[in-house]
Every structure is written in C-alpha cells, then in structure tokens.
C-alpha cells in the first residue's frame, strides 16, 4: 500500500482514508487491534446519513450487521469495543455470538454517537472485504445444446492439442456448471440473501423489463479468448457470449445490474463494466475440480489462500478453435447462486432468481 495512494473506503456518501500499516497474514481476531489502529480518525461533525435518535439519556443509533462480524467489533478480550467507547464517549451494546440483532450505540453527545457509528462501519466494511465470496449473480449457460457442443470442444481439443504443455482433461469446466457471472457477493445472513432478492426484483421492475422487452435474450456462445497476456502461458480460457441480433442489450443489462448492486454496497466496486465470458478451461481445476477462479482468495476466517497453478500452452487451441461455436441459447433468468453447492441437476444451487418472461 503506497503512502501517497492509500486505500479509500466509502461510507454514507463520504470517503475515508485507511492509513498504511504493516501488512501481515490475518490470524483470526488476534489482529483486530492492528486493523483498528490502521483506520483513519473519523470526522466528529454530525452526519445526516445516520439516523440518530434523541432519548431522555442522550442519543442512540443502531447498526445492522451479520453476527459473523460481531467479533471484529468486540476485538480480543473486548479491547476494540473498549477503545471505541473510550474515544467516542459512548456505550456500545453488541448481541451475543450467534444471535442476530442490532449493535446499539448510546451516548450523551450526538457527535460521539456519530463518530462511533462511522468507525464501526469502517471496521465492518474492512472485515467484510476479507470474507470469501459466498454467492454470485449469474446466467446459467447449461442448456442441452451448449453442453453437447462444449463436450465436443473438449473432445477435439484433447484429440488435437493434448501434446501441448499443460493441456489435459482435468482443466476443463464441468459442462453442467457453465455460467455467465455478473458479480460476486458476500452474503453472511438470511437477511442479506433476502435483501439481494429484493434488490434484484427492483432491477427487474425499474429497467430489466424495458431492456429485455419481457422476453428471453437470444445469445450466441462462440469464439474463445484467454485472460492473461501470453497465449503460451494461459490459466483461463473462456468462450465469448454476445447477442444474436448484434445489439448491446445484454451488456447494457448486466452493467446496470452491476452498477445498482455496487451503489447499494452489496457488490464491492472493482470494475465499471461486466466482462461477458464463460470459462471453459481453468488451471485451478487441475488440483481442485471445485475451484472457482480468482475468487478463491480467502478462507472463512480470513486467511489468504495461495493456489499454485500450472499454466498451459494455448496457442494451438486459440488457432484451431478461434471461432468455435458452442451454440445459441435463450437467457431468461438471473440467479443468486451459492458457491460450492449443487442442485439436483449438478448446477450451482440457486437462492433466488428473476425471470424475464
């Protein structure tokens, strides 16, 4: 992290700087204090984005957060909460582990309550970002025709390119799990899953129906491309997906969904646009058939995962199958898919969906 370009965290319409600290491997809550020390001192002036209620004893504000993150507000031996309370002159009540509820902040001065609320939000956001992704928004691409064409692609690649370095059957996607990702999510409670379902329904009512015309989007899945810069050292090979009528409606739709979820905070903003691609080969599958690309970065307790991977030589594949057609299909649903789970059809389990027709 550079001193002149520190990490910025946006909360409630304001941008806060996270001070640079010595980065170390995260070891459960033992390092909460280090993270707290690394957070910038927040503004003390009243912030109108928070609902602060005046009471006979002073002021009160509540924070909704999944129980999984409570420990990061409490800290080791309660040190983080105590430090917050002392510095902001407030009292902070946190539900017991495993119990869903609200964090309650009370104090005699409004500015102190607001300051405590802001700091808690920064802590929650910091540790939420260290959680592994749990769900993702996606179109399923596993229609029968596409699965058959994918298996044909795999058969021909192995027949013609198996002598190329790193090319073998272990790095191909499971055809039942072919999908088009819109964005990755961290959903840590049933309430957050419900919130995501409601947000997706709002998208449908506000713009998806207009873009789709209330009908499935007819797309073609054809042509292949690779993620990195060297075709001789490829880790991810994907199929391109585009509208059959040549329009930009699919790209417009997914970009607007992404923008809406980023604005709500449900998706962390990394990109301004969705890269439409369907992974067909991934070297992470070589050692773990259930691996899910670049998203396998942290364990549930925040430890970084380093996955050593053996790249493959994709030059002949790109030359021979540059325009390979995986078929046409109709995209009629956006799913909230849960990672590392499968349904009765072998696809990712869906926690909710919207349909275009």
PDB file of C-alpha atoms in Angstrom, residues 125 128-129 133 135-138 181-187 195-196 199-200 254-271 274 294-295:
ATOM      1  CA  UNK A 125     -16.518  -2.991   5.783  1.00  0.00           C
ATOM      2  CA  UNK A 128     -16.393  -7.964   5.268  1.00  0.00           C
ATOM      3  CA  UNK A 129     -13.913  -7.494   2.447  1.00  0.00           C
ATOM      4  CA  UNK A 133     -17.342 -14.632  -1.608  1.00  0.00           C
ATOM      5  CA  UNK A 135     -22.722 -16.121  -3.728  1.00  0.00           C
ATOM      6  CA  UNK A 136     -22.742 -14.646  -7.221  1.00  0.00           C
ATOM      7  CA  UNK A 137     -25.243 -13.214  -9.704  1.00  0.00           C
ATOM      8  CA  UNK A 138     -25.234 -15.221 -12.908  1.00  0.00           C
ATOM      9  CA  UNK A 181     -21.091 -14.164 -13.925  1.00  0.00           C
ATOM     10  CA  UNK A 182     -22.430 -10.643 -13.360  1.00  0.00           C
ATOM     11  CA  UNK A 183     -20.902 -10.020  -9.935  1.00  0.00           C
ATOM     12  CA  UNK A 184     -19.628 -11.672  -6.756  1.00  0.00           C
ATOM     13  CA  UNK A 185     -21.368 -11.298  -3.392  1.00  0.00           C
ATOM     14  CA  UNK A 186     -20.602 -11.726   0.300  1.00  0.00           C
ATOM     15  CA  UNK A 187     -23.915 -12.639   1.954  1.00  0.00           C
ATOM     16  CA  UNK A 195     -32.057  -8.100   0.626  1.00  0.00           C
ATOM     17  CA  UNK A 196     -30.302  -9.339  -2.523  1.00  0.00           C
ATOM     18  CA  UNK A 199     -32.678  -5.659  -4.980  1.00  0.00           C
ATOM     19  CA  UNK A 200     -32.774  -7.978  -7.996  1.00  0.00           C
ATOM     20  CA  UNK A 254     -25.589  -6.601 -16.833  1.00  0.00           C
ATOM     21  CA  UNK A 255     -23.739  -3.285 -16.475  1.00  0.00           C
ATOM     22  CA  UNK A 256     -26.817  -1.630 -14.991  1.00  0.00           C
ATOM     23  CA  UNK A 257     -27.366  -4.538 -12.593  1.00  0.00           C
ATOM     24  CA  UNK A 258     -23.724  -4.303 -11.538  1.00  0.00           C
ATOM     25  CA  UNK A 259     -23.978  -0.548 -11.056  1.00  0.00           C
ATOM     26  CA  UNK A 260     -27.104  -0.885  -8.907  1.00  0.00           C
ATOM     27  CA  UNK A 261     -25.583  -3.552  -6.654  1.00  0.00           C
ATOM     28  CA  UNK A 262     -22.344  -1.579  -6.314  1.00  0.00           C
ATOM     29  CA  UNK A 263     -24.301   1.519  -5.288  1.00  0.00           C
ATOM     30  CA  UNK A 264     -26.113  -0.493  -2.617  1.00  0.00           C
ATOM     31  CA  UNK A 265     -22.843  -1.864  -1.227  1.00  0.00           C
ATOM     32  CA  UNK A 266     -23.788  -5.482  -1.915  1.00  0.00           C
ATOM     33  CA  UNK A 267     -21.009  -5.721  -4.523  1.00  0.00           C
ATOM     34  CA  UNK A 268     -17.616  -4.099  -3.945  1.00  0.00           C
ATOM     35  CA  UNK A 269     -16.735  -1.832  -6.850  1.00  0.00           C
ATOM     36  CA  UNK A 270     -13.792  -3.262  -8.777  1.00  0.00           C
ATOM     37  CA  UNK A 271     -14.910  -2.736 -12.372  1.00  0.00           C
ATOM     38  CA  UNK A 274     -19.022  -6.683 -16.711  1.00  0.00           C
ATOM     39  CA  UNK A 294      -9.731 -15.837  -8.970  1.00  0.00           C
ATOM     40  CA  UNK A 295     -12.441 -15.691  -6.306  1.00  0.00           C
TER      41      UNK A 295
END
